[in-house]
mmCIF file of C-alpha atoms and ligand atoms in Angstrom:
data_model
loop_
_atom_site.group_PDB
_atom_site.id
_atom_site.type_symbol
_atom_site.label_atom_id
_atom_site.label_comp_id
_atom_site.label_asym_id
_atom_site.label_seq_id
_atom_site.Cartn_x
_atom_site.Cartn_y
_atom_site.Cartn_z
ATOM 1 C CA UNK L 1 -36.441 62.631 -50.267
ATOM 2 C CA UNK L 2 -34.623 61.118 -47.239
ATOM 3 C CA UNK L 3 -31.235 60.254 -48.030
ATOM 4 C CA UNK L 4 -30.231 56.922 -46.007
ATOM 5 C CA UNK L 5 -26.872 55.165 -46.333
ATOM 6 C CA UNK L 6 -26.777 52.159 -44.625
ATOM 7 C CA UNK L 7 -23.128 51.460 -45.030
ATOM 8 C CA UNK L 8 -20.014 52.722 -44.059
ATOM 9 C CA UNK L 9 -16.387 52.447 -42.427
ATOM 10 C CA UNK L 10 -14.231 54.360 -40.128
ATOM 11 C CA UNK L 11 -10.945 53.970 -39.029
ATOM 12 C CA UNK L 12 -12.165 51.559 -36.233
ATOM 13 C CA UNK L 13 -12.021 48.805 -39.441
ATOM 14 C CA UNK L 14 -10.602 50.075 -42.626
ATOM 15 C CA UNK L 15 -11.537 53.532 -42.946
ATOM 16 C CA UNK L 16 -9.953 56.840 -42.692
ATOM 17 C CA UNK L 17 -11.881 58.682 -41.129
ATOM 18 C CA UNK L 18 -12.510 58.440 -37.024
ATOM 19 C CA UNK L 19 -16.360 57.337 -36.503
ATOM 20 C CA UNK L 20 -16.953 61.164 -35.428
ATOM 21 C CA UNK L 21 -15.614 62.220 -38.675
ATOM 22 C CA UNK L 22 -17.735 60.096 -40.829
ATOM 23 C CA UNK L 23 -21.065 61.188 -39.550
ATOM 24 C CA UNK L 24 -19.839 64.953 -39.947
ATOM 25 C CA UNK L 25 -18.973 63.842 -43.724
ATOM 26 C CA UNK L 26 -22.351 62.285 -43.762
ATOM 27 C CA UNK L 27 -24.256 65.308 -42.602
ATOM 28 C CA UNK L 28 -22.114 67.479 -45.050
ATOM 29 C CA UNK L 29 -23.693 65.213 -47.777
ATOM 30 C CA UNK L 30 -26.777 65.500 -46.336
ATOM 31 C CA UNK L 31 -27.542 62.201 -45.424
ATOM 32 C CA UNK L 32 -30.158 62.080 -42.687
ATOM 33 C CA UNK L 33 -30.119 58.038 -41.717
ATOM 34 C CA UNK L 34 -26.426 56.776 -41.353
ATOM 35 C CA UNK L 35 -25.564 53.250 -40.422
ATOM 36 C CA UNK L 36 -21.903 52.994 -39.510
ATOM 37 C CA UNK L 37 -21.087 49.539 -40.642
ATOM 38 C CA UNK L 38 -17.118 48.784 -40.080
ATOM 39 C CA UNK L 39 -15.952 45.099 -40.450
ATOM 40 C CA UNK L 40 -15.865 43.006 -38.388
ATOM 41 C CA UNK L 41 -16.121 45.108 -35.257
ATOM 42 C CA UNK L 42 -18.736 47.384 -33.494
ATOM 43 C CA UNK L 43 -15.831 49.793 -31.505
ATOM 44 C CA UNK L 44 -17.067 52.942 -33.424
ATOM 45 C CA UNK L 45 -20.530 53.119 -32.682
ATOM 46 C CA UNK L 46 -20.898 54.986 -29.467
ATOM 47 C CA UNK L 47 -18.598 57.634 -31.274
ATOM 48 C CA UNK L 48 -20.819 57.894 -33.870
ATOM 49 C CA UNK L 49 -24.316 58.085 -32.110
ATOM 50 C CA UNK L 50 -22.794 60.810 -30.114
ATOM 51 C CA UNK L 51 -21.930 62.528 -33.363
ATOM 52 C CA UNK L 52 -25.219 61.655 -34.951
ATOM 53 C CA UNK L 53 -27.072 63.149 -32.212
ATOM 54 C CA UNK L 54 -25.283 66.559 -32.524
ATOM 55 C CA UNK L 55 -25.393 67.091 -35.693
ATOM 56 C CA UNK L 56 -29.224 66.167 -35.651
ATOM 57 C CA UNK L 57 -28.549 62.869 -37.760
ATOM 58 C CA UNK L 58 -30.041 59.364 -37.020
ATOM 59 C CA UNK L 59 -27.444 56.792 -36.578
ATOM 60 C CA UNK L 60 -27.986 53.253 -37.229
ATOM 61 C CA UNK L 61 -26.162 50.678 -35.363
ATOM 62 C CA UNK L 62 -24.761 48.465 -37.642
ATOM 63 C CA UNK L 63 -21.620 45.881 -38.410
ATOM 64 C CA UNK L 64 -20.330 43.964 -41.576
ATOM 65 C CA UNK L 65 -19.454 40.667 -40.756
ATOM 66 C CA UNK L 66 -16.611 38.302 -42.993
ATOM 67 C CA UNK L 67 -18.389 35.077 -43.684
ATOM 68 C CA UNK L 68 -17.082 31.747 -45.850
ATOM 69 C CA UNK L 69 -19.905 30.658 -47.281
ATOM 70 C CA UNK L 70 -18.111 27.424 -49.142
ATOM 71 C CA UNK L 71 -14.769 28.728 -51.148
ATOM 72 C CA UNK L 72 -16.490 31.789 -51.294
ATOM 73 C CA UNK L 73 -16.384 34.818 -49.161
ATOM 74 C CA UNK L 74 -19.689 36.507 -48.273
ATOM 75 C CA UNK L 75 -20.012 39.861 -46.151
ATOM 76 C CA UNK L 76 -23.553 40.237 -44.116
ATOM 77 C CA UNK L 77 -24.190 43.807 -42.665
ATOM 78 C CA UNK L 78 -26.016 43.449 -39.696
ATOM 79 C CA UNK L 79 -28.369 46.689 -39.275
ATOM 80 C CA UNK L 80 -30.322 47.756 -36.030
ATOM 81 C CA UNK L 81 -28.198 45.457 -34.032
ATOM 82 C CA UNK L 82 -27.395 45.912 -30.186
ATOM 83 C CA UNK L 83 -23.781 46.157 -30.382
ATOM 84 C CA UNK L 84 -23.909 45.175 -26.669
ATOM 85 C CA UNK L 85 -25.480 41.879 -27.282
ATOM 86 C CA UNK L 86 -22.852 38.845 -25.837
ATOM 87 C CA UNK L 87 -22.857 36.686 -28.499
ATOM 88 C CA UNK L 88 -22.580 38.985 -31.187
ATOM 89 C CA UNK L 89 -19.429 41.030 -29.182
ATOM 90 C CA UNK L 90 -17.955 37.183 -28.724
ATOM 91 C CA UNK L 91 -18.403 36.073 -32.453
ATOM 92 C CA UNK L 92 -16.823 39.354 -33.529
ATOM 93 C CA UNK L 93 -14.005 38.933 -30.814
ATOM 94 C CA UNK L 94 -12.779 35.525 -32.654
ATOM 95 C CA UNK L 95 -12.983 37.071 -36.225
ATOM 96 C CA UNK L 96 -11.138 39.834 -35.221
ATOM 97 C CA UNK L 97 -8.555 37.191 -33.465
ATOM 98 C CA UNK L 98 -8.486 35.332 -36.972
ATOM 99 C CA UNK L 99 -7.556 38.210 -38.731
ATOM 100 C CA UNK L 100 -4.462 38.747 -36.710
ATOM 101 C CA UNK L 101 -3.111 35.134 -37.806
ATOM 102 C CA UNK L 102 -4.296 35.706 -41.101
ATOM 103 C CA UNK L 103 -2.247 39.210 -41.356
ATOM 104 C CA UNK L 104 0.856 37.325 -40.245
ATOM 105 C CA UNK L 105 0.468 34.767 -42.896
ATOM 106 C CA UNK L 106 0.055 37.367 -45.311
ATOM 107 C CA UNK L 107 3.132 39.444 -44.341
ATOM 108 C CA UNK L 108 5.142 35.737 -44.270
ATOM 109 C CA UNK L 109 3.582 34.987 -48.012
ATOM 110 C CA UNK L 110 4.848 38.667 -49.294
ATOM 111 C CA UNK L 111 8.317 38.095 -47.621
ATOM 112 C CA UNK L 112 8.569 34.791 -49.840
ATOM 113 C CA UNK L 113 7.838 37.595 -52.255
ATOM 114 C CA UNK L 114 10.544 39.792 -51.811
ATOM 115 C CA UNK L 115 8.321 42.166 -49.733
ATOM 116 C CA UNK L 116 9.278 42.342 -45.938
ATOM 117 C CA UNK L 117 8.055 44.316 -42.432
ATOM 118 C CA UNK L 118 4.118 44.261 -44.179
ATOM 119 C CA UNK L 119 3.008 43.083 -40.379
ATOM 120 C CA UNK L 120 4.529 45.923 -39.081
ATOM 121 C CA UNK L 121 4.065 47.932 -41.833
ATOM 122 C CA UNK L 122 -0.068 47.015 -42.112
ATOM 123 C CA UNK L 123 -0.188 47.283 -38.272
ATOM 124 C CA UNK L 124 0.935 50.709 -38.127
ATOM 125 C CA UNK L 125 -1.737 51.621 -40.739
ATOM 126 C CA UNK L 126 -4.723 50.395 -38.099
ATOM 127 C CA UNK L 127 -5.966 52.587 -36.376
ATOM 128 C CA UNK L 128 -7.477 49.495 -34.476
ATOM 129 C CA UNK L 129 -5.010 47.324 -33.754
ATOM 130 C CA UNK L 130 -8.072 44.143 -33.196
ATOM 131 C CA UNK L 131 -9.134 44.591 -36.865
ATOM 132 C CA UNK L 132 -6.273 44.609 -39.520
ATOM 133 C CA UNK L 133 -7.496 43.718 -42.665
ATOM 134 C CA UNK L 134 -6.291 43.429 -46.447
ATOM 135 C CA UNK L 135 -6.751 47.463 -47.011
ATOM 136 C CA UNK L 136 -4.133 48.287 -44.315
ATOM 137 C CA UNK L 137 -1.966 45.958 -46.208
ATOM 138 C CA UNK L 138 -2.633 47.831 -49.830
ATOM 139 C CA UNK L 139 -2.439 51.208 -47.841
ATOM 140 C CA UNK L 140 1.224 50.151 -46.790
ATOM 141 C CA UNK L 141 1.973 48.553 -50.436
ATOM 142 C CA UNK L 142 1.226 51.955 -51.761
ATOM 143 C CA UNK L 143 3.119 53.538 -49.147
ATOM 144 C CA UNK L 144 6.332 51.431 -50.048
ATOM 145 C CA UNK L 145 5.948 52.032 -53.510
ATOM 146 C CA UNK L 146 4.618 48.390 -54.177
ATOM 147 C CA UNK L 147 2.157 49.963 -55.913
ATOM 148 C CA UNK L 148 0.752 53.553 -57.595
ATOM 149 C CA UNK L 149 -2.525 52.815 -55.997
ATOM 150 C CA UNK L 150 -5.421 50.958 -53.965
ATOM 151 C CA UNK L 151 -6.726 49.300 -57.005
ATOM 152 C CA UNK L 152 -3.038 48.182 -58.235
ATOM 153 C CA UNK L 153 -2.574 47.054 -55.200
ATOM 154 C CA UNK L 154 -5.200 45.038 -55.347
ATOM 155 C CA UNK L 155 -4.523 43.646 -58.361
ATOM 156 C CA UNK L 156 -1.295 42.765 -58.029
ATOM 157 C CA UNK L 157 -0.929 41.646 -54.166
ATOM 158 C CA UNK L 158 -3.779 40.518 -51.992
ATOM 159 C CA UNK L 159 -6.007 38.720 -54.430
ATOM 160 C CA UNK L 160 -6.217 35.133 -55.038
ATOM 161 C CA UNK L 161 -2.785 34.136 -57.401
ATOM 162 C CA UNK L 162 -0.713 37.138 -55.744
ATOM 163 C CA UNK L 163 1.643 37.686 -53.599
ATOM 164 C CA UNK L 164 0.095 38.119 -50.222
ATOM 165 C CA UNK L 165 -3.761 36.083 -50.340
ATOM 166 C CA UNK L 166 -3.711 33.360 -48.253
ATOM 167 C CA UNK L 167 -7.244 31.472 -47.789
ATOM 168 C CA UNK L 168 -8.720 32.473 -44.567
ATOM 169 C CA UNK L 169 -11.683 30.504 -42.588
ATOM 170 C CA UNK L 170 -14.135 33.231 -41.638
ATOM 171 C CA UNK L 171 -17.462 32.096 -39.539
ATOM 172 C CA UNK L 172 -20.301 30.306 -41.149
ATOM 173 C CA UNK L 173 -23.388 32.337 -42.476
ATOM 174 C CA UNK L 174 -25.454 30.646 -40.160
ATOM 175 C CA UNK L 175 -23.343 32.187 -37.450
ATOM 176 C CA UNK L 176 -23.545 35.406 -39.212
ATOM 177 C CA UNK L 177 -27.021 36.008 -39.541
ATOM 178 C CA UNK L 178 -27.612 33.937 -35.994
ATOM 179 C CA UNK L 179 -25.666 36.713 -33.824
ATOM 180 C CA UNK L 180 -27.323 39.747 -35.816
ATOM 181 C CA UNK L 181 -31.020 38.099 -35.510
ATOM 182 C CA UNK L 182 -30.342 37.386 -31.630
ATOM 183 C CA UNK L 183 -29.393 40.756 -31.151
ATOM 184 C CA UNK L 184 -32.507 42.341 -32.664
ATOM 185 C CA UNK L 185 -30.714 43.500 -36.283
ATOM 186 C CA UNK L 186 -31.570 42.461 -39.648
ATOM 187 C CA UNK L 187 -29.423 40.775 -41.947
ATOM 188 C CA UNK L 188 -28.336 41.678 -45.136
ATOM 189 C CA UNK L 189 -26.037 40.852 -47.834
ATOM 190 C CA UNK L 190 -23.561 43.100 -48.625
ATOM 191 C CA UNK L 191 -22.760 44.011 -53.086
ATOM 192 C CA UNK L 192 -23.677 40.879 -54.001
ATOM 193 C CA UNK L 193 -22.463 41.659 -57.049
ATOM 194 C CA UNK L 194 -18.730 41.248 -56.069
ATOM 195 C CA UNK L 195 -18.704 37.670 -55.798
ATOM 196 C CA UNK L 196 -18.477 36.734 -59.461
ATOM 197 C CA UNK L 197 -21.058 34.666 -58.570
ATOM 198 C CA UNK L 198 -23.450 32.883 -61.542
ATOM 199 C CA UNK L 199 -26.770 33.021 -61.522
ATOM 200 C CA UNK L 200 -26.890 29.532 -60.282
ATOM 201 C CA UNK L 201 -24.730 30.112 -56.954
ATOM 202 C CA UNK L 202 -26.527 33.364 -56.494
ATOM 203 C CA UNK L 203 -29.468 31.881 -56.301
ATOM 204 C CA UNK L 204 -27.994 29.121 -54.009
ATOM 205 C CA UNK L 205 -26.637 31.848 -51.891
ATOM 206 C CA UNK L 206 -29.948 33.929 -51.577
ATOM 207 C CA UNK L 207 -31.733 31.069 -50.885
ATOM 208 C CA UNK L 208 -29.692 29.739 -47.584
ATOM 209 C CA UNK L 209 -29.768 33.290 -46.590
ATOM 210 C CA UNK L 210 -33.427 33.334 -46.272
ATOM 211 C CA UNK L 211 -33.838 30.227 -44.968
ATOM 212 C CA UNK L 212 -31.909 31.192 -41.819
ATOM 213 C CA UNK L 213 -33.746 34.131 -41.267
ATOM 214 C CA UNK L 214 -31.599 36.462 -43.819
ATOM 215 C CA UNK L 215 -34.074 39.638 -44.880
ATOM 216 C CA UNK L 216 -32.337 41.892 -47.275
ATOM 217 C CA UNK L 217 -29.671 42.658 -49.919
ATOM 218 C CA UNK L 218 -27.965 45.497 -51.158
ATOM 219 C CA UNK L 219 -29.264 46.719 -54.902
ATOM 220 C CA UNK L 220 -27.812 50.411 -54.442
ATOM 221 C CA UNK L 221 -24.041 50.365 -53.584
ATOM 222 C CA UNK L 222 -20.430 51.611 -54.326
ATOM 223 C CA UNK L 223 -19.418 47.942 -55.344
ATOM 224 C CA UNK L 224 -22.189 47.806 -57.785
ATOM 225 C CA UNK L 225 -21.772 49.681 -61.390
ATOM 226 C CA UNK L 226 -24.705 51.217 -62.171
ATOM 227 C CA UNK L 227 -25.610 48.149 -64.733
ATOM 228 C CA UNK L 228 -26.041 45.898 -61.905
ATOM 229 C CA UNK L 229 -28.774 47.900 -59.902
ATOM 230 C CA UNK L 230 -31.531 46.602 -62.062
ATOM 231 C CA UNK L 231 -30.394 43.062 -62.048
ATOM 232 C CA UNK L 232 -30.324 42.796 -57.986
ATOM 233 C CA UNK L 233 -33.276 44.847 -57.587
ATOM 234 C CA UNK L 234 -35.302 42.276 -59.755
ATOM 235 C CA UNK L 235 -33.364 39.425 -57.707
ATOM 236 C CA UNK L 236 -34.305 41.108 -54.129
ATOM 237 C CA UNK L 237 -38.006 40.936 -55.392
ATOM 238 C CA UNK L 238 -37.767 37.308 -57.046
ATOM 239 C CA UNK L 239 -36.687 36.804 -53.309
ATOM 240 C CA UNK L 240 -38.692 38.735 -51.321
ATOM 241 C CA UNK L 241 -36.137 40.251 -49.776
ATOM 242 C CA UNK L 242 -36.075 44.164 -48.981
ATOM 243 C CA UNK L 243 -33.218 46.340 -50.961
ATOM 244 C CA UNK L 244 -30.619 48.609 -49.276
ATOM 245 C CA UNK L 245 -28.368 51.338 -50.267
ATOM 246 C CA UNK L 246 -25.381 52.075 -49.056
ATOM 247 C CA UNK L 247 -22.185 53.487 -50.539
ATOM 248 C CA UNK L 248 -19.508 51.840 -48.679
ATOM 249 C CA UNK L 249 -17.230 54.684 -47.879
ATOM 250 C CA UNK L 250 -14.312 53.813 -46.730
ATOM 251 C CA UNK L 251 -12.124 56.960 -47.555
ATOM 252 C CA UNK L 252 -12.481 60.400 -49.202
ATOM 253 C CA UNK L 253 -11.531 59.920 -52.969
ATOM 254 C CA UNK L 254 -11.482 56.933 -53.082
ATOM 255 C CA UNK L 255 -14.834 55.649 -54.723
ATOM 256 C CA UNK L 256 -18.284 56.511 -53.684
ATOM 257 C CA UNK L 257 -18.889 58.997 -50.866
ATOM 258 C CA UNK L 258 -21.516 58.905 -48.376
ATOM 259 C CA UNK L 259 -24.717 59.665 -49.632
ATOM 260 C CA UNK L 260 -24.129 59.787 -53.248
ATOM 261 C CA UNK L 261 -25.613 57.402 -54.705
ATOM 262 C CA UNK L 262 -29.015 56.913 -56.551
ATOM 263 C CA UNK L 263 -32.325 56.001 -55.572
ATOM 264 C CA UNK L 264 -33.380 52.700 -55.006
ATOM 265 C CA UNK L 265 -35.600 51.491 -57.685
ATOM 266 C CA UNK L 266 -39.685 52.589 -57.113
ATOM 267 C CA UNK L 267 -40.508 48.589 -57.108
ATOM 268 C CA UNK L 268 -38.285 48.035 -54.230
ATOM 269 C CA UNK L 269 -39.135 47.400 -50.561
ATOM 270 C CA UNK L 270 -36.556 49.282 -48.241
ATOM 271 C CA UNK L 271 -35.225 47.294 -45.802
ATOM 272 C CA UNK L 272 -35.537 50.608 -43.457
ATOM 273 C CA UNK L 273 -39.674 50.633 -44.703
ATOM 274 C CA UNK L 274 -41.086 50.242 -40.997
ATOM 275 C CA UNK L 275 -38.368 51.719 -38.873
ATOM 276 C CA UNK L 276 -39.479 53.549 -35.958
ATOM 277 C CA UNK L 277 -36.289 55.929 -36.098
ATOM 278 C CA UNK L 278 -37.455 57.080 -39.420
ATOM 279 C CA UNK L 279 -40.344 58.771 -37.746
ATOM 280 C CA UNK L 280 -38.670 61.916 -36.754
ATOM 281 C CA UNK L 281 -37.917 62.755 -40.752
ATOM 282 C CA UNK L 282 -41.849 62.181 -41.307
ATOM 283 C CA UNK L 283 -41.737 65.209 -43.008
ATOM 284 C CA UNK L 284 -39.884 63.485 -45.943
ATOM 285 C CA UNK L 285 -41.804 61.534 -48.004
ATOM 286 C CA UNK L 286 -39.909 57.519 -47.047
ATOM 287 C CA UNK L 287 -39.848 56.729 -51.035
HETATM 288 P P1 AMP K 301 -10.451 41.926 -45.759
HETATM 289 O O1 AMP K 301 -11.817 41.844 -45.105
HETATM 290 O O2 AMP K 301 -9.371 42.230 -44.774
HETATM 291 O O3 AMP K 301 -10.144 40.725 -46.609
HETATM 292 O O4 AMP K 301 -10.477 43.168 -46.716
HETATM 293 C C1 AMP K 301 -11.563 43.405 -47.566
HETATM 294 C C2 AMP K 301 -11.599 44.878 -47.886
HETATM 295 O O5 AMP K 301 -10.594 45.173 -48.834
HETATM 296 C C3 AMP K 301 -12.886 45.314 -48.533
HETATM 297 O O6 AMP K 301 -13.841 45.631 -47.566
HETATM 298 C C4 AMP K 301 -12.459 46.540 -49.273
HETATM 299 O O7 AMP K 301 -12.428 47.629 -48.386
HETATM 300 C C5 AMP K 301 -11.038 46.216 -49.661
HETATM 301 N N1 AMP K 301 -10.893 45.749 -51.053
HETATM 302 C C6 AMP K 301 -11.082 44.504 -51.516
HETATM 303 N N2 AMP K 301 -10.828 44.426 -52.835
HETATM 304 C C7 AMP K 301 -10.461 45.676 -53.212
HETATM 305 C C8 AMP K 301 -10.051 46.273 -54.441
HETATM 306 N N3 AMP K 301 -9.957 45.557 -55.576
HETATM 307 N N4 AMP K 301 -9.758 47.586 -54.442
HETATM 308 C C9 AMP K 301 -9.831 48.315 -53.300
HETATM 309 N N5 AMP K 301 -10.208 47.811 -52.112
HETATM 310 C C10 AMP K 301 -10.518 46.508 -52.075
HETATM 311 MN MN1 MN K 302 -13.451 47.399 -46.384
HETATM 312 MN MN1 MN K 303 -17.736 44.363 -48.003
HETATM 313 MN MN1 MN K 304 -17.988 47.493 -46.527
#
């Protein structure tokens, strides 16, 4: 069977690895379709198809985009997208410009805390200095001592009721899915599962997705336990939207690696089903 992950970072968001190094990780696995999906930012992916196409791989173009969808923060990965396209590279541009004011309020909410230099600190952790995010934050934490690891570091700083969360205006979803859609990718929600979303909202949620033009969800992730698969696979098809899978690397050990991750369920349309890049791995069955 083909193995396609459609979702990934590298160091150009809040990953470890360089783009280059996250399609040889992703060949290692033996993934054959990779989209590199980094937050916020589409920097890595002429690294990556360069990479792809040496190591015989197919490389998606791809981006995750930070989205308030009411209190709540959604991320949409945009797949297939031109990462060229104006108003998708402009959109991204003024995210990427939020996030810097957003850091600083961050580092000036942990040095009420007791916690100072996490601007500095965080910024030396980017690889990119245009995208800081919350991870180069917890990767610093840890660093300092702040905390043993990611996950305490999540827990204890950078959530809402810690030290260091601040509420951040992200674009619209409307925005979101507009820039992908107008630059040729398809739009699709990213672990819908992490929201703590009812069933209610969800539904809310799916539904406004769709309605702008929204085609797909993630059922097979790294942010989903395995529990969840079955519940978003049946929502995807309630939906009619397609299912993708993708394990959200970020960095080696720490959760899911590229390409290892299940199946998506038989009853499930892929959201890759009629891709003409899939064509050169005919010799796979596309289940
Ligand atoms: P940001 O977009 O800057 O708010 O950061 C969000 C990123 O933080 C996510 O994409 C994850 O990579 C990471 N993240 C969020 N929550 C956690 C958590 N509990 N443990 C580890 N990483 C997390
Ligand atoms: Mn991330
Ligand atoms: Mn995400
Ligand atoms: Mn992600």
């Amino acid at each position: 069977m083909l193995n396609i992950d459609l979702h990934c970072h590298s160091n150009v968001s809040d990953g470890v690895l360089p783009p280059a190094g996250v399609v040889a990780r992703a060949a290692a696995n033996g993934v054959h379709v990779l989209a590199l999906t980094d937050h916020d930012d589409v920097a890595g992916i002429a690294a990556a198809r360069l990479a792809a196409d040496a190591a015989g791989l197919t490389l998606i173009p791809g981006v995750e985009i930070s989205v308030s969808w009411g209190a709540q923060t959604v991320h949409i990965v945009g797949l297939r997208i031109d990462p060229l396209h104006p108003e998708l590279v402009a959109g991204l541009h003024a995210i990427r410009l939020g996030r810097i004011e957003r850091a600083r309020r961050m580092a000036d909410d942990l040095a009420h805390h007791g916690i100072v230099g996490a601007y500095e600190g965080a910024h030396a952790y980017a690889a990119n200095k245009q995208m800081l995010g919350r991870t180069h934050f917890a990767r610093w934490l840890v660093g300092q001592g702040h905390a043993p690891d990611m996950r305490s570091a999540f827990r204890r700083y950078l959530t809402r009721g810690n030290p260091g969360y601040v509420e951040h205006e992200w674009t619209s979803l409307e925005n979101a899915v507009g820039w992908i859609r107008a630059s040729g990718g398809i739009a699709v929600i990213a672990h819908p599962g992490r929201y703590g979303l009812d069933a209610r909202a969800l539904h809310l949620l799916l539904d406004a997705f769709r309605s702008l033009g929204g085609e797909a969800i993630e059922v097979i992730t790294g942010s989903h336990h395995p529990s969840e698969y079955g519940k978003f696979a049946d929502l995807a098809r309630a939906f009619g939207l397609k299912a993708s899978r993708g394990a959200d690397f970020h960095a080696p050990g720490e959760s899911v690696d590229i390409g290892r991750l299940p199946a998506l369920p038989h009853y499930c349309q892929p959201v890759w089903q009629d891709w003409p890049e899939l064509a050169q791995h005919s010799s796979f069955s596309l289940a």
